[in-house]
């Protein structure tokens, strides 16, 4: 397994992973798959913004990706960020998710980030489009649920909740700038 920084040249492969979730699940509340060009711009924006965008490869094939970005986008939130992760739908339960998040945490901690946030689709009742697997994954990695927005997303003619989960990866001291 190799974890490396994504490039815009990875956009087509990463979009193929993401498209499965857009088209077949309520894991993302995005309803239409973006173009390869749009997806490439998203990767570039993350990287030029100074945040990590990582890819996990195994035996030469991309198995998933994870990235971080600003939380809310205001200066006072500079020690916080939001994370996202997507694995190829056949590549779960192989340690790729943990490896990606551990690599993200290392890079973010070095950047001075203290708080990690994950915005997760949450079913009112589990169905064929959304389970609580993502919430369980994050809890297993030390995230705590800190809030729920009720019936805020509608996809596949169903309402879904959204939860926020949080993890501290550093010490909150008064001297921090």
Short mmCIF file of C-alpha atoms in Angstrom, two decimals:
data_model
loop_
_atom_site.label_atom_id
_atom_site.label_comp_id
_atom_site.label_asym_id
_atom_site.label_seq_id
_atom_site.Cartn_x
_atom_site.Cartn_y
_atom_site.Cartn_z
CA UNK A 1 0.00 0.00 0.00
CA UNK A 2 1.29 3.45 -0.97
CA UNK A 3 -0.16 6.76 0.13
CA UNK A 4 0.76 9.76 -1.98
CA UNK A 5 -0.42 13.25 -2.79
CA UNK A 6 -3.08 13.34 -5.48
CA UNK A 7 -2.55 15.24 -8.70
CA UNK A 8 -4.99 16.67 -11.21
CA UNK A 9 -3.97 13.76 -13.45
CA UNK A 10 -5.73 11.45 -10.95
CA UNK A 11 -9.07 13.18 -11.48
CA UNK A 12 -10.53 10.56 -13.84
CA UNK A 13 -9.70 7.66 -11.49
CA UNK A 14 -10.89 9.46 -8.37
CA UNK A 15 -14.07 10.59 -10.09
CA UNK A 16 -14.82 6.97 -11.04
CA UNK A 17 -14.72 6.12 -7.31
CA UNK A 18 -16.82 9.14 -6.36
CA UNK A 19 -19.39 8.62 -9.14
CA UNK A 20 -20.47 5.35 -7.56
CA UNK A 21 -21.41 7.20 -4.37
CA UNK A 22 -23.16 10.04 -6.21
CA UNK A 23 -25.23 7.74 -8.39
CA UNK A 24 -25.95 4.85 -6.01
CA UNK A 25 -25.88 6.16 -2.44
CA UNK A 26 -26.85 9.02 -0.17
CA UNK A 27 -23.32 9.08 1.31
CA UNK A 28 -22.81 12.29 -0.64
CA UNK A 29 -25.68 14.70 -1.00
CA UNK A 30 -24.39 15.64 -4.44
CA UNK A 31 -27.00 14.43 -6.94
CA UNK A 32 -25.14 14.72 -10.26
CA UNK A 33 -21.66 13.45 -10.99
CA UNK A 34 -19.31 16.33 -11.82
CA UNK A 35 -17.23 16.34 -14.98
CA UNK A 36 -13.61 15.21 -14.93
CA UNK A 37 -12.56 18.83 -15.50
CA UNK A 38 -14.63 20.03 -12.53
CA UNK A 39 -13.27 17.27 -10.35
CA UNK A 40 -9.73 18.18 -11.38
CA UNK A 41 -10.40 21.77 -10.37
CA UNK A 42 -11.58 20.56 -6.96
CA UNK A 43 -8.33 18.66 -6.46
CA UNK A 44 -6.29 21.68 -7.56
CA UNK A 45 -8.21 24.04 -5.28
CA UNK A 46 -7.54 21.82 -2.26
CA UNK A 47 -3.84 21.51 -3.04
CA UNK A 48 -3.30 25.20 -3.82
CA UNK A 49 -5.21 26.04 -0.63
CA UNK A 50 -2.47 24.27 1.34
CA UNK A 51 -4.51 21.25 2.38
CA UNK A 52 -3.63 17.60 1.79
CA UNK A 53 -5.37 15.53 -0.86
CA UNK A 54 -4.17 11.94 -0.60
CA UNK A 55 -4.56 8.80 -2.68
CA UNK A 56 -4.05 5.21 -1.55
CA UNK A 57 -2.72 2.76 -4.14
CA UNK A 58 -2.33 -0.98 -3.82
CA UNK A 59 -0.63 -3.07 -6.48
CA UNK A 60 -0.61 -0.04 -8.78
CA UNK A 61 -4.36 0.62 -8.57
CA UNK A 62 -5.99 3.56 -6.80
CA UNK A 63 -8.20 2.21 -4.02
CA UNK A 64 -9.42 5.46 -2.52
CA UNK A 65 -8.72 9.04 -1.57
CA UNK A 66 -9.15 11.48 1.29
CA UNK A 67 -8.71 15.21 1.59
CA UNK A 68 -9.09 18.12 3.98
CA UNK A 69 -10.30 21.64 3.51
CA UNK A 70 -11.14 24.73 5.49
CA UNK A 71 -13.85 24.48 8.10
CA UNK A 72 -16.39 27.23 7.39
CA UNK A 73 -13.72 29.46 5.80
CA UNK A 74 -13.31 32.19 8.43
CA UNK A 75 -9.95 33.14 9.95
CA UNK A 76 -10.90 32.20 13.52
CA UNK A 77 -11.44 28.59 12.33
CA UNK A 78 -7.82 28.32 11.08
CA UNK A 79 -7.03 25.48 13.52
CA UNK A 80 -9.97 23.40 12.28
CA UNK A 81 -10.67 21.59 9.04
CA UNK A 82 -13.21 19.30 7.40
CA UNK A 83 -12.26 15.86 6.07
CA UNK A 84 -13.74 13.65 3.36
CA UNK A 85 -12.89 10.11 2.34
CA UNK A 86 -14.04 7.82 -0.44
CA UNK A 87 -12.89 4.26 -1.08
CA UNK A 88 -13.57 2.17 -4.14
CA UNK A 89 -16.83 0.39 -3.27
CA UNK A 90 -15.06 -3.01 -3.46
CA UNK A 91 -12.07 -1.87 -1.37
CA UNK A 92 -13.61 -1.44 2.07
CA UNK A 93 -12.51 -3.31 5.21
CA UNK A 94 -8.87 -3.56 4.02
CA UNK A 95 -7.30 -0.82 6.14
CA UNK A 96 -7.19 1.80 3.38
CA UNK A 97 -9.50 4.22 5.22
CA UNK A 98 -7.52 4.10 8.44
CA UNK A 99 -4.23 4.52 6.56
CA UNK A 100 -5.55 7.54 4.65
CA UNK A 101 -6.91 9.23 7.77
CA UNK A 102 -3.73 8.58 9.76
CA UNK A 103 -1.68 10.14 6.95
CA UNK A 104 -4.07 13.11 6.79
CA UNK A 105 -3.84 13.61 10.55
CA UNK A 106 -0.03 13.68 10.44
CA UNK A 107 -0.01 16.32 7.71
CA UNK A 108 -2.73 18.40 9.34
CA UNK A 109 -1.12 18.31 12.76
CA UNK A 110 2.13 19.56 11.19
CA UNK A 111 0.08 22.40 9.65
CA UNK A 112 -1.20 23.45 13.10
CA UNK A 113 -4.68 21.95 12.76
CA UNK A 114 -6.23 20.90 16.08
CA UNK A 115 -9.84 20.03 15.26
CA UNK A 116 -11.02 17.62 12.57
CA UNK A 117 -14.64 17.61 11.43
CA UNK A 118 -16.56 15.15 9.29
CA UNK A 119 -19.96 15.89 7.79
CA UNK A 120 -21.74 12.54 7.38
CA UNK A 121 -25.04 11.56 5.80
CA UNK A 122 -27.20 9.88 8.42
CA UNK A 123 -30.26 7.78 7.61
CA UNK A 124 -33.44 8.29 9.55
CA UNK A 125 -33.72 4.53 9.01
CA UNK A 126 -30.95 2.59 7.28
CA UNK A 127 -31.85 1.74 3.70
CA UNK A 128 -30.25 0.56 0.47
CA UNK A 129 -28.77 4.02 -0.12
CA UNK A 130 -27.36 4.88 3.29
CA UNK A 131 -26.26 3.03 6.42
CA UNK A 132 -24.41 4.23 9.50
CA UNK A 133 -21.12 2.63 8.36
CA UNK A 134 -19.40 5.99 7.90
CA UNK A 135 -20.42 7.13 11.36
CA UNK A 136 -19.13 3.86 12.84
CA UNK A 137 -15.86 4.18 10.88
CA UNK A 138 -15.27 7.69 12.23
CA UNK A 139 -16.18 6.68 15.80
CA UNK A 140 -13.71 3.79 15.54
CA UNK A 141 -11.01 6.35 14.65
CA UNK A 142 -11.79 8.54 17.68
CA UNK A 143 -14.38 10.97 16.32
CA UNK A 144 -17.33 11.96 18.52
CA UNK A 145 -20.76 12.93 17.23
CA UNK A 146 -21.38 16.60 18.09
CA UNK A 147 -24.53 17.47 16.19
CA UNK A 148 -27.37 16.36 13.96
CA UNK A 149 -29.24 18.30 11.31
CA UNK A 150 -32.61 16.65 10.75
CA UNK A 151 -34.13 15.98 7.34
CA UNK A 152 -31.75 18.44 5.69
CA UNK A 153 -30.92 16.38 2.58
CA UNK A 154 -33.28 14.84 0.06
CA UNK A 155 -32.06 12.24 -2.40
CA UNK A 156 -33.77 9.24 -4.01
CA UNK A 157 -37.12 10.70 -2.90
CA UNK A 158 -36.18 10.30 0.77
CA UNK A 159 -35.13 12.64 3.55
CA UNK A 160 -31.81 12.13 5.28
CA UNK A 161 -30.21 13.66 8.32
CA UNK A 162 -26.62 14.85 8.49
CA UNK A 163 -24.33 14.49 11.48
CA UNK A 164 -21.16 16.32 12.39
CA UNK A 165 -18.36 14.38 14.06
CA UNK A 166 -15.28 15.91 15.69
CA UNK A 167 -11.81 14.79 16.73
CA UNK A 168 -9.09 16.77 18.50
CA UNK A 169 -5.54 16.03 17.34
CA UNK A 170 -3.67 18.67 19.32
CA UNK A 171 -3.64 20.70 22.50
CA UNK A 172 -5.74 23.84 22.71
CA UNK A 173 -3.48 26.30 24.53
CA UNK A 174 -3.78 30.04 25.04
CA UNK A 175 -0.44 30.81 23.31
CA UNK A 176 -1.56 29.43 19.94
CA UNK A 177 -1.77 32.10 17.23
#
